[in-house]
Amino acid sequence: MSTPPPDITFPAWDPGREIVLDPGSPEPLYFQVSRQLHAAIADGRLPAGARLDNEVDLAASLRLSRPTVRQAIQTLVNQGLLVRRRGVGTQVVRTKVTRPLRLSSLFDDLSGLGGKPESAVLVNRVEDADAKVAELLEAPGLKRVRRLKRIRSTDGEPLALMNNYLPDGVIDPTDEELRERGLYQLLRSAGIRLHAAEQNIGARLATDEDAELLHEEPGAALLTMQRTTYDDSGRVVEYGWHVYRASRYTFNLSLTNGPQ
């Protein structure tokens, strides 16, 4: 039987030694601490799993008050970069997946970022379409719809719970295809030209089901997205409503100046 690896404890970068503070700066001391911790996490000097010294020891090594150190740590906890665990202390968690807002699937984006996307298929069936579903798909009189429900993960860690409606007959994917490929890949392989989408982003708290499927606590913050996707003829080919772990996931939106 193999021996589990020991806890990571700052083999290369010690916040107590490496953080440099400037009391004369207009930047608050707690922010100076959180900024430098953030940089160390981002560039890998503090890898996922690394444990911070307790607040008392870290405050002493930095010659700061405990409330100042607590505020610095809480800032990074709120950003999803640190987590407090009973009996373990404060640890670095994996950095968030940052996804650009474009007409692509999460599978495509994770693959492009060098991740290893994985899918668990919970629902893949054709069912009757009620009036609400027909309205979402902008198809009055639609009788049948394909319903998909999947958990998308990367490197074994769940990121999103994904739900989709597609008009019946657009594609007929097997569970294996849904595990191996992204939905947009399957649509394009079927000859469907994706042209545009309307998308809304919001937030809500995790339900008990969300928490169980996404390995979060009930009431944890989740990002939400609803998307209606059109082909080049203007037909709706997919309506999706997804939830993402806010602790592990962000959307990235680039803005440009409009007409002056």
XYZ file of N, CA and C in Angstrom:
780
model
N 0.855 -1.193 0.000
C 0.000 0.000 0.000
C 0.889 1.240 0.000
N 0.586 2.181 -0.903
C 1.402 3.389 -0.988
C 1.101 4.320 0.164
N 2.103 5.092 0.534
C 1.944 6.055 1.623
C 1.444 7.371 1.063
N 0.378 7.969 1.626
C -0.119 9.227 1.095
C 0.918 10.317 1.229
N 0.913 11.265 0.252
C 1.915 12.328 0.313
C 1.698 13.215 1.512
N 2.754 13.774 2.084
C 2.599 14.658 3.239
C 1.968 15.973 2.823
N 1.433 16.715 3.794
C 0.884 18.035 3.520
C 1.973 18.943 2.968
N 1.549 19.842 2.089
C 2.471 20.816 1.530
C 2.597 21.965 2.511
N 3.823 22.349 2.865
C 3.998 23.406 3.865
C 5.083 24.389 3.426
N 4.803 25.108 2.353
C 5.664 26.183 1.884
C 7.119 25.765 1.660
N 7.393 24.803 0.782
C 8.784 24.431 0.555
C 9.594 25.547 -0.097
N 8.928 26.471 -0.845
C 9.681 27.464 -1.599
C 9.325 28.895 -1.223
N 8.171 29.121 -0.644
C 7.741 30.507 -0.407
C 7.016 30.583 0.924
N 7.567 31.366 1.840
C 7.020 31.514 3.176
C 6.459 32.929 3.314
N 5.126 33.094 3.432
C 4.551 34.440 3.531
C 5.157 35.265 4.652
N 5.434 34.631 5.781
C 5.992 35.373 6.894
C 7.348 35.986 6.602
N 8.097 35.344 5.701
C 9.422 35.848 5.350
C 9.402 36.717 4.091
N 8.513 36.388 3.163
C 8.584 36.982 1.835
C 7.699 38.205 1.642
N 6.624 38.344 2.408
C 5.743 39.497 2.237
C 6.448 40.759 2.712
N 6.437 41.759 1.861
C 7.077 43.042 2.161
C 5.981 44.094 2.359
N 5.994 44.762 3.507
C 4.958 45.740 3.831
C 5.537 47.150 3.847
N 4.709 48.094 3.429
C 5.095 49.504 3.437
C 4.065 50.272 4.261
N 4.363 50.533 5.550
C 3.401 51.239 6.405
C 3.075 52.640 5.907
N 3.936 53.238 5.108
C 3.692 54.581 4.613
C 2.865 54.620 3.339
N 2.530 53.459 2.783
C 1.763 53.408 1.547
C 0.300 53.738 1.810
N -0.395 54.397 0.861
C -1.833 54.615 1.015
C -2.636 53.322 0.917
N -1.988 52.265 0.445
C -2.637 50.968 0.337
C -2.743 50.346 1.726
N -3.938 49.951 2.177
C -4.083 49.378 3.519
C -3.184 48.156 3.701
N -2.743 47.951 4.944
C -1.833 46.835 5.214
C -2.469 45.488 4.895
N -3.757 45.323 5.240
C -4.403 44.036 4.958
C -4.404 43.767 3.458
N -4.573 44.852 2.650
C -4.615 44.682 1.197
C -3.233 44.352 0.655
N -2.194 44.932 1.249
C -0.828 44.585 0.835
C -0.568 43.093 1.048
N -1.047 42.584 2.178
C -0.865 41.156 2.466
C -1.653 40.302 1.478
N -2.937 40.624 1.285
C -3.778 39.806 0.401
C -3.281 39.883 -1.044
N -2.802 41.051 -1.468
C -2.297 41.200 -2.837
C -1.085 40.302 -3.079
N -0.174 40.259 -2.115
C 1.038 39.455 -2.294
C 0.739 37.957 -2.172
N -0.195 37.603 -1.312
C -0.629 36.205 -1.252
C -1.295 35.799 -2.567
N -2.148 36.683 -3.091
C -2.830 36.413 -4.351
C -1.805 36.170 -5.465
N -0.778 37.020 -5.537
C 0.246 36.871 -6.572
C 0.986 35.544 -6.430
N 1.269 35.144 -5.196
C 1.992 33.884 -4.970
C 1.146 32.680 -5.354
N -0.155 32.764 -5.127
C -1.051 31.683 -5.542
C -1.144 31.631 -7.056
N -1.258 32.808 -7.686
C -1.429 32.869 -9.138
C -0.224 32.331 -9.886
N 1.002 32.598 -9.380
C 2.179 32.147 -10.121
C 2.735 30.811 -9.621
N 2.043 30.177 -8.677
C 2.424 28.839 -8.266
C 3.395 28.752 -7.111
N 3.844 29.891 -6.582
C 4.731 29.822 -5.416
C 3.997 29.233 -4.215
N 2.686 29.486 -4.132
C 1.826 28.828 -3.151
C 0.896 27.904 -3.923
N 1.234 26.629 -4.042
C 0.434 25.714 -4.860
C -0.836 25.277 -4.144
N -1.744 24.693 -4.914
C -2.962 24.142 -4.330
C -2.607 23.121 -3.253
N -3.243 23.255 -2.091
C -2.986 22.357 -0.976
C -2.041 22.922 0.067
N -1.296 23.988 -0.286
C -0.384 24.584 0.683
C -1.167 25.163 1.857
N -0.624 25.004 3.068
C -1.290 25.512 4.276
C -0.614 26.781 4.768
N -1.425 27.760 5.152
C -0.900 28.966 5.766
C -0.688 28.737 7.254
N 0.274 29.482 7.828
C 0.397 29.492 9.279
C -0.907 30.009 9.882
N -1.165 29.650 11.128
C -2.370 30.183 11.753
C -2.255 31.698 11.880
N -3.385 32.361 12.097
C -3.415 33.822 12.086
C -2.489 34.436 13.133
N -2.406 33.808 14.295
C -1.560 34.347 15.364
C -0.098 34.324 14.938
N 0.365 33.186 14.403
C 1.770 33.069 13.998
C 2.078 33.973 12.814
N 1.148 34.032 11.832
C 1.384 34.866 10.665
C 1.412 36.348 11.054
N 0.501 36.747 11.953
C 0.495 38.134 12.425
C 1.801 38.475 13.134
N 2.299 37.530 13.935
C 3.549 37.779 14.656
C 4.722 37.907 13.694
N 4.777 37.046 12.680
C 5.907 37.089 11.749
C 5.868 38.338 10.881
N 4.678 38.870 10.625
C 4.558 40.082 9.818
C 4.511 41.345 10.662
N 4.478 41.160 11.984
C 4.376 42.270 12.924
C 3.119 43.104 12.665
N 2.024 42.389 12.497
C 0.720 43.006 12.274
C -0.250 42.522 13.337
N -1.374 43.212 13.449
C -2.414 42.753 14.365
C -3.137 41.558 13.760
N -3.683 40.741 14.633
C -4.422 39.574 14.152
C -5.630 39.976 13.304
N -6.416 41.030 13.670
C -7.541 41.425 12.806
C -7.104 41.828 11.400
N -5.927 42.450 11.280
C -5.444 42.824 9.952
C -5.156 41.586 9.114
N -4.486 40.595 9.704
C -4.196 39.355 8.984
C -5.486 38.610 8.663
N -6.420 38.599 9.621
C -7.694 37.914 9.385
C -8.433 38.537 8.196
N -8.409 39.876 8.108
C -9.075 40.549 6.994
C -8.412 40.208 5.661
N -7.082 40.129 5.649
C -6.362 39.769 4.428
C -6.733 38.360 3.975
N -6.775 37.428 4.920
C -7.112 36.047 4.585
C -8.560 35.938 4.137
N -9.459 36.645 4.828
C -10.867 36.571 4.470
C -11.110 37.105 3.062
N -10.337 38.111 2.655
C -10.454 38.631 1.292
C -10.212 37.537 0.262
N -9.207 36.698 0.497
C -8.880 35.624 -0.435
C -9.844 34.449 -0.299
N -10.379 34.240 0.910
C -11.429 33.226 1.071
C -12.646 33.621 0.240
N -13.006 34.902 0.297
C -14.161 35.384 -0.465
C -13.948 35.262 -1.969
N -12.691 35.321 -2.396
C -12.372 35.186 -3.815
C -12.235 33.726 -4.246
N -12.359 32.805 -3.303
C -12.255 31.392 -3.635
C -10.844 30.872 -3.770
N -9.843 31.627 -3.292
C -8.451 31.202 -3.407
C -7.940 30.489 -2.163
N -8.546 30.775 -1.024
C -8.225 30.090 0.222
C -9.491 29.490 0.798
N -9.331 28.458 1.596
C -10.464 27.850 2.273
C -10.053 27.506 3.696
N -10.973 27.720 4.634
C -10.730 27.347 6.027
C -11.399 26.008 6.293
N -10.637 25.054 6.808
C -11.182 23.731 7.099
C -10.919 23.399 8.561
N -11.979 22.961 9.229
C -11.863 22.595 10.631
C -10.844 21.467 10.807
N -9.922 21.659 11.735
C -8.918 20.643 12.012
C -7.741 20.649 11.060
N -7.819 21.443 10.001
C -6.737 21.498 9.007
C -6.115 22.881 8.970
N -6.933 23.905 9.035
C -6.431 25.276 8.944
C -6.809 25.913 7.628
N -6.035 26.904 7.237
C -6.292 27.648 5.998
C -5.408 27.101 4.898
N -6.043 26.688 3.786
C -5.312 26.079 2.678
C -5.588 26.815 1.385
N -4.608 26.729 0.484
C -4.779 27.226 -0.873
C -5.613 26.210 -1.648
N -6.602 26.698 -2.374
C -7.387 25.814 -3.229
C -6.973 26.042 -4.673
N -7.503 25.221 -5.557
C -7.171 25.375 -6.969
C -7.630 26.735 -7.464
N -6.865 27.334 -8.365
C -7.280 28.604 -8.928
C -8.519 28.399 -9.793
N -9.279 29.458 -9.980
C -10.538 29.367 -10.714
C -10.299 29.139 -12.202
N -11.268 28.459 -12.822
C -11.333 28.412 -14.271
C -11.954 29.717 -14.738
N -11.266 30.446 -15.607
C -11.792 31.686 -16.157
C -12.207 31.442 -17.590
N -13.473 31.648 -17.878
C -13.999 31.321 -19.185
C -14.413 32.580 -19.925
N -13.909 32.796 -21.151
C -14.349 33.956 -21.917
C -15.784 33.771 -22.389
N -16.496 34.875 -22.523
C -17.861 34.826 -23.017
C -17.836 34.816 -24.537
N -18.064 33.667 -25.121
C -18.095 33.523 -26.567
C -18.963 32.325 -26.892
N -19.199 32.123 -28.184
C -20.075 31.038 -28.595
C -19.285 29.738 -28.618
N -19.077 29.182 -27.434
C -18.344 27.934 -27.289
C -18.915 27.197 -26.087
N -18.609 25.913 -26.007
C -19.080 25.123 -24.879
C -18.015 25.082 -23.800
N -18.431 24.733 -22.572
C -17.471 24.588 -21.478
C -16.446 23.518 -21.805
N -16.868 22.460 -22.484
C -15.949 21.391 -22.888
C -14.851 21.963 -23.775
N -15.241 22.789 -24.776
C -14.258 23.399 -25.678
C -13.277 24.268 -24.898
N -13.811 25.095 -23.983
C -12.961 26.041 -23.269
C -12.002 25.335 -22.320
N -12.480 24.304 -21.631
C -11.593 23.562 -20.738
C -10.488 22.866 -21.529
N -10.842 22.322 -22.680
C -9.830 21.678 -23.522
C -8.802 22.696 -23.987
N -9.273 23.897 -24.368
C -8.374 24.939 -24.824
C -7.449 25.441 -23.743
N -7.891 25.351 -22.472
C -7.070 25.792 -21.352
C -6.111 24.703 -20.874
N -6.136 23.559 -21.551
C -5.232 22.480 -21.183
C -5.783 21.552 -20.117
N -7.066 21.720 -19.771
C -7.669 20.849 -18.771
C -8.091 19.509 -19.365
N -8.609 18.660 -18.509
C -9.105 17.353 -18.949
C -10.585 17.278 -18.619
N -11.433 17.817 -19.511
C -12.869 17.832 -19.219
C -13.448 16.432 -19.164
N -14.335 16.233 -18.216
C -15.024 14.959 -18.032
C -16.503 15.248 -17.829
N -17.350 14.315 -18.227
C -18.790 14.498 -18.086
C -19.430 13.254 -17.491
N -20.343 13.478 -16.555
C -21.211 12.418 -16.050
C -22.605 12.712 -16.585
N -23.171 11.789 -17.305
C -24.483 11.985 -17.922
C -25.557 11.504 -16.954
N -26.386 12.427 -16.491
C -27.465 12.101 -15.565
C -28.781 11.876 -16.291
N -29.034 12.637 -17.349
C -30.269 12.512 -18.137
C -29.910 12.676 -19.610
N -30.410 11.779 -20.453
C -30.283 11.878 -21.904
C -31.471 11.143 -22.504
N -32.527 11.882 -22.735
C -33.749 11.230 -23.211
C -34.596 12.202 -24.020
N -35.504 11.629 -24.812
C -36.521 12.402 -25.529
C -37.814 12.316 -24.736
N -38.458 13.471 -24.539
C -39.690 13.517 -23.762
C -40.659 14.503 -24.388
N -41.890 14.494 -23.891
C -42.895 15.428 -24.395
C -42.486 16.858 -24.069
N -42.766 17.761 -25.003
C -42.460 19.176 -24.807
C -43.732 19.916 -24.422
N -43.729 20.552 -23.255
C -44.901 21.338 -22.873
C -44.786 22.737 -23.475
N -45.770 23.577 -23.200
C -45.820 24.905 -23.804
C -44.627 25.757 -23.399
N -44.167 25.611 -22.151
C -43.033 26.399 -21.676
C -41.764 26.039 -22.431
N -41.531 24.748 -22.634
C -40.342 24.311 -23.362
C -40.412 24.781 -24.807
N -41.579 24.661 -25.422
C -41.748 25.128 -26.802
C -41.455 26.628 -26.903
N -41.845 27.378 -25.883
C -41.572 28.819 -25.875
C -40.079 29.087 -25.757
N -39.393 28.346 -24.884
C -37.956 28.532 -24.722
C -37.206 28.236 -26.020
N -37.673 27.252 -26.758
C -37.021 26.869 -28.006
C -37.598 27.622 -29.208
N -38.502 28.556 -28.927
C -39.116 29.394 -29.966
C -39.677 28.544 -31.091
N -40.375 27.480 -30.688
C -40.926 26.528 -31.659
C -42.359 26.184 -31.282
N -43.323 27.058 -31.579
C -44.728 26.769 -31.268
C -45.166 25.456 -31.923
N -45.850 24.651 -31.165
C -46.310 23.373 -31.689
C -45.306 22.250 -31.543
N -44.136 22.534 -30.962
C -43.138 21.482 -30.758
C -43.707 20.393 -29.850
N -43.578 19.147 -30.273
C -44.159 18.029 -29.517
C -43.133 17.264 -28.674
N -41.935 17.124 -29.183
C -40.940 16.306 -28.506
C -39.632 17.091 -28.377
N -38.901 16.837 -27.279
C -37.676 17.563 -26.997
C -36.656 16.608 -26.386
N -35.387 16.843 -26.705
C -34.331 16.070 -26.047
C -33.887 16.825 -24.806
N -33.860 16.108 -23.705
C -33.488 16.685 -22.417
C -32.155 16.104 -21.994
N -31.189 16.990 -21.677
C -29.867 16.577 -21.219
C -29.584 17.173 -19.846
N -28.934 16.398 -19.008
C -28.464 16.877 -17.713
C -27.129 16.206 -17.448
N -26.092 17.042 -17.250
C -24.748 16.498 -17.099
C -23.987 17.256 -16.016
N -23.001 16.601 -15.429
C -22.038 17.261 -14.548
C -20.731 17.360 -15.314
N -20.240 18.582 -15.454
C -18.948 18.774 -16.124
C -17.868 18.950 -15.059
N -16.795 18.189 -15.204
C -15.678 18.209 -14.258
C -14.380 18.412 -15.014
N -13.348 18.810 -14.280
C -12.001 18.844 -14.830
C -11.043 18.336 -13.782
N -10.139 17.459 -14.192
C -9.172 16.841 -13.280
C -9.872 16.218 -12.074
N -11.044 15.636 -12.299
C -11.774 14.942 -11.253
C -12.577 15.815 -10.318
N -12.617 17.133 -10.557
C -13.332 18.037 -9.667
C -14.519 18.653 -10.399
N -15.754 18.537 -9.878
C -16.920 19.081 -10.574
C -16.891 20.603 -10.633
N -17.275 21.145 -11.795
C -17.331 22.588 -11.990
C -18.746 23.097 -12.225
N -19.546 22.309 -12.956
C -20.838 22.834 -13.390
C -21.870 21.725 -13.506
N -23.120 22.096 -13.239
C -24.278 21.240 -13.493
C -24.988 21.831 -14.700
N -25.086 21.062 -15.774
C -25.527 21.587 -17.058
C -26.824 20.919 -17.494
N -27.805 21.755 -17.846
C -29.104 21.296 -18.340
C -29.331 21.871 -19.726
N -29.901 21.060 -20.625
C -30.158 21.525 -21.984
C -31.453 20.939 -22.525
N -32.135 21.747 -23.334
C -33.224 21.288 -24.192
C -32.793 21.478 -25.643
N -33.053 20.477 -26.476
C -32.856 20.579 -27.912
C -34.109 20.057 -28.613
N -34.539 20.698 -29.703
C -35.660 20.125 -30.447
C -35.330 18.694 -30.864
N -36.263 17.802 -30.713
C -36.031 16.404 -31.074
C -35.641 16.307 -32.544
N -34.598 15.517 -32.806
C -34.154 15.310 -34.174
C -32.969 16.149 -34.577
N -32.620 17.151 -33.770
C -31.446 17.970 -34.103
C -30.193 17.112 -34.052
N -29.980 16.424 -32.947
C -28.948 15.395 -32.827
C -29.505 14.279 -31.948
N -28.881 13.107 -32.035
C -29.312 11.951 -31.239
C -28.087 11.333 -30.577
N -27.507 12.036 -29.597
C -26.239 11.585 -29.025
C -26.415 10.404 -28.067
N -25.436 9.536 -28.039
C -25.388 8.485 -27.031
C -24.751 9.047 -25.765
N -24.921 8.341 -24.653
C -24.263 8.758 -23.412
C -22.752 8.805 -23.595
N -22.199 7.840 -24.315
C -20.753 7.815 -24.517
C -20.293 9.049 -25.280
N -21.045 9.452 -26.296
C -20.673 10.660 -27.051
C -20.717 11.897 -26.161
N -21.701 11.965 -25.284
C -21.817 13.112 -24.383
C -20.705 13.125 -23.349
N -20.192 11.964 -23.004
C -19.058 11.908 -22.075
C -17.751 12.313 -22.746
N -17.629 12.002 -24.041
C -16.362 12.188 -24.736
C -16.243 13.524 -25.452
N -17.384 14.169 -25.753
C -17.335 15.369 -26.575
C -18.273 16.428 -26.009
N -18.020 17.670 -26.363
C -18.892 18.757 -25.961
C -20.136 18.822 -26.829
N -21.199 19.428 -26.304
C -22.454 19.528 -27.046
C -22.266 20.287 -28.351
N -21.510 21.375 -28.333
C -21.327 22.153 -29.563
C -20.499 21.384 -30.581
N -19.568 20.557 -30.115
C -18.837 19.691 -31.037
C -19.793 18.744 -31.750
N -20.709 18.176 -30.983
C -21.669 17.239 -31.567
C -22.602 17.938 -32.550
N -23.020 19.167 -32.222
C -23.884 19.924 -33.134
C -23.144 20.240 -34.430
N -21.896 20.677 -34.312
C -21.138 21.004 -35.524
C -20.871 19.754 -36.352
N -20.613 18.640 -35.701
C -20.376 17.386 -36.429
C -21.606 16.939 -37.201
N -22.781 17.368 -36.727
C -24.032 17.031 -37.420
C -24.348 18.014 -38.538
N -23.435 18.925 -38.809
C -23.622 19.868 -39.896
C -24.353 21.133 -39.514
N -24.547 21.358 -38.221
C -25.269 22.545 -37.761
C -24.270 23.693 -37.595
N -24.578 24.820 -38.215
C -23.715 25.988 -38.139
C -24.234 26.917 -37.047
N -23.511 26.976 -35.948
C -23.908 27.843 -34.844
C -23.572 29.286 -35.225
N -24.564 30.150 -35.077
C -24.388 31.519 -35.575
C -24.386 32.562 -34.466
N -25.297 32.448 -33.502
C -25.420 33.482 -32.472
C -26.092 32.887 -31.246
N -26.008 33.635 -30.139
C -26.651 33.195 -28.902
C -27.040 34.406 -28.081
N -28.095 34.241 -27.294
C -28.476 35.207 -26.282
C -28.209 34.572 -24.928
N -27.544 35.317 -24.046
C -27.079 34.723 -22.795
C -27.315 35.670 -21.628
N -27.776 35.096 -20.523
C -27.960 35.844 -19.285
C -27.157 35.169 -18.182
N -26.473 35.990 -17.373
C -25.658 35.472 -16.277
C -26.187 36.037 -14.968
N -26.276 35.186 -13.968
C -26.747 35.620 -12.659
C -26.085 34.820 -11.557
N -26.744 34.759 -10.417
C -26.195 34.044 -9.266
C -27.343 33.583 -8.379
N -27.103 32.515 -7.651
C -28.044 32.043 -6.638
C -27.300 31.167 -5.649
N -28.013 30.723 -4.620
C -27.424 29.866 -3.600
C -27.670 28.405 -3.934
N -26.743 27.567 -3.547
C -26.832 26.137 -3.856
C -27.951 25.470 -3.073
N -28.762 24.687 -3.778
C -29.749 23.831 -3.133
C -29.049 22.591 -2.585
N -29.782 21.767 -1.877
C -29.198 20.513 -1.373
C -28.722 19.639 -2.532
N -29.505 19.587 -3.630
C -29.108 18.780 -4.787
C -27.848 19.350 -5.432
N -27.818 20.679 -5.624
C -26.615 21.318 -6.171
C -25.391 20.968 -5.336
N -25.535 21.117 -4.020
C -24.409 20.898 -3.112
C -23.879 19.474 -3.234
N -24.780 18.515 -3.311
C -24.358 17.117 -3.409
C -23.638 16.843 -4.725
N -24.169 17.380 -5.824
C -23.601 17.088 -7.136
C -22.312 17.849 -7.395
N -22.186 19.053 -6.820
C -21.033 19.902 -7.108
C -20.006 19.929 -5.972
N -20.231 19.137 -4.934
C -19.297 19.064 -3.796
C -19.136 20.429 -3.127
N -20.248 21.118 -2.957
C -20.284 22.386 -2.238
C -21.156 22.230 -1.000
N -21.209 23.271 -0.190
C -22.095 23.284 0.958
C -23.448 23.870 0.549
N -24.560 23.383 1.110
C -25.851 24.023 0.838
C -25.775 25.509 1.173
N -26.282 26.341 0.271
C -26.219 27.777 0.469
C -24.974 28.428 -0.097
N -24.055 27.636 -0.666
C -22.854 28.216 -1.280
C -23.242 29.030 -2.510
N -22.425 30.006 -2.843
C -22.697 30.857 -3.999
C -22.458 30.094 -5.300
N -23.403 30.215 -6.235
C -23.277 29.612 -7.553
C -23.518 30.672 -8.619
N -22.779 30.586 -9.712
C -23.068 31.390 -10.884
C -24.092 30.666 -11.738
N -24.974 31.399 -12.390
C -25.975 30.794 -13.262
C -25.848 31.371 -14.666
N -26.238 30.570 -15.637
C -26.246 31.037 -17.014
C -27.414 30.405 -17.757
N -28.131 31.226 -18.508
C -29.148 30.746 -19.431
C -28.731 31.185 -20.828
N -28.759 30.251 -21.779
C -28.314 30.576 -23.138
C -29.263 29.975 -24.167
N -29.644 30.789 -25.158
C -30.418 30.345 -26.312
C -29.520 30.463 -27.526
N -29.293 29.351 -28.224
C -28.342 29.308 -29.326
C -29.074 29.099 -30.645
N -28.677 29.894 -31.661
C -29.323 29.882 -32.978
C -28.350 29.384 -34.043
N -28.886 28.697 -35.056
C -28.061 28.335 -36.201
C -28.124 29.450 -37.238
N -27.491 29.241 -38.396
C -27.398 30.315 -39.380
C -28.707 30.571 -40.117
N -29.709 29.751 -39.855
C -31.034 30.019 -40.425
C -31.942 30.754 -39.447
N -31.443 31.000 -38.212
C -32.237 31.668 -37.193
C -33.041 30.725 -36.320
N -32.886 29.419 -36.507
C -33.607 28.428 -35.701
C -32.897 28.229 -34.363
N -33.677 28.090 -33.288
C -33.095 27.736 -31.996
C -32.726 26.255 -32.018
N -31.460 25.962 -31.766
C -31.011 24.570 -31.749
C -30.724 24.076 -30.345
N -30.682 25.006 -29.365
C -30.366 24.580 -27.994
C -30.729 25.677 -27.019
N -31.341 25.284 -25.906
C -31.537 26.178 -24.774
C -30.877 25.521 -23.567
N -30.000 26.250 -22.894
C -29.295 25.684 -21.741
C -29.464 26.531 -20.512
N -29.537 25.872 -19.370
C -29.510 26.579 -18.081
C -28.571 25.808 -17.167
N -27.487 26.496 -16.773
C -26.389 25.849 -16.073
C -26.076 26.581 -14.774
N -25.472 25.866 -13.834
C -24.962 26.490 -12.609
C -23.502 26.099 -12.449
N -22.699 27.052 -11.988
C -21.257 26.885 -11.862
C -20.829 27.204 -10.434
N -19.814 26.519 -9.958
C -19.268 26.794 -8.627
C -18.533 28.129 -8.645
N -19.048 29.088 -7.898
C -18.408 30.406 -7.864
C -17.010 30.338 -7.257
N -16.745 29.340 -6.422
C -15.425 29.200 -5.810
C -14.374 28.729 -6.805
N -14.812 28.223 -7.965
C -13.875 27.629 -8.916
C -14.010 28.173 -10.325
N -14.880 29.170 -10.510
C -15.256 29.502 -11.877
C -15.605 30.968 -12.004
N -15.139 31.609 -13.078
C -15.536 32.981 -13.381
C -15.773 33.105 -14.879
N -16.559 34.098 -15.255
C -16.696 34.471 -16.651
C -15.829 35.699 -16.915
N -15.264 35.779 -18.104
C -14.429 36.907 -18.481
C -15.067 37.624 -19.663
N -15.316 38.924 -19.518
C -15.996 39.707 -20.544
C -15.120 40.888 -20.927
N -14.809 41.016 -22.219
C -14.048 42.157 -22.722
C -15.018 43.204 -23.250
N -14.754 44.466 -22.914
C -15.611 45.570 -23.319
C -14.824 46.511 -24.227
N -15.503 47.091 -25.221
C -14.888 48.076 -26.090
C -15.752 49.320 -26.129
N -15.162 50.437 -26.501
C -15.920 51.668 -26.613
C -16.913 51.589 -27.774
N -18.089 52.083 -27.530
C -19.070 52.187 -28.588
C -18.943 53.508 -29.315
N -19.904 53.831 -30.188
C -19.860 55.099 -30.908
C -19.867 56.261 -29.922
N -19.060 57.266 -30.203
C -18.962 58.435 -29.338
C -19.947 59.518 -29.789
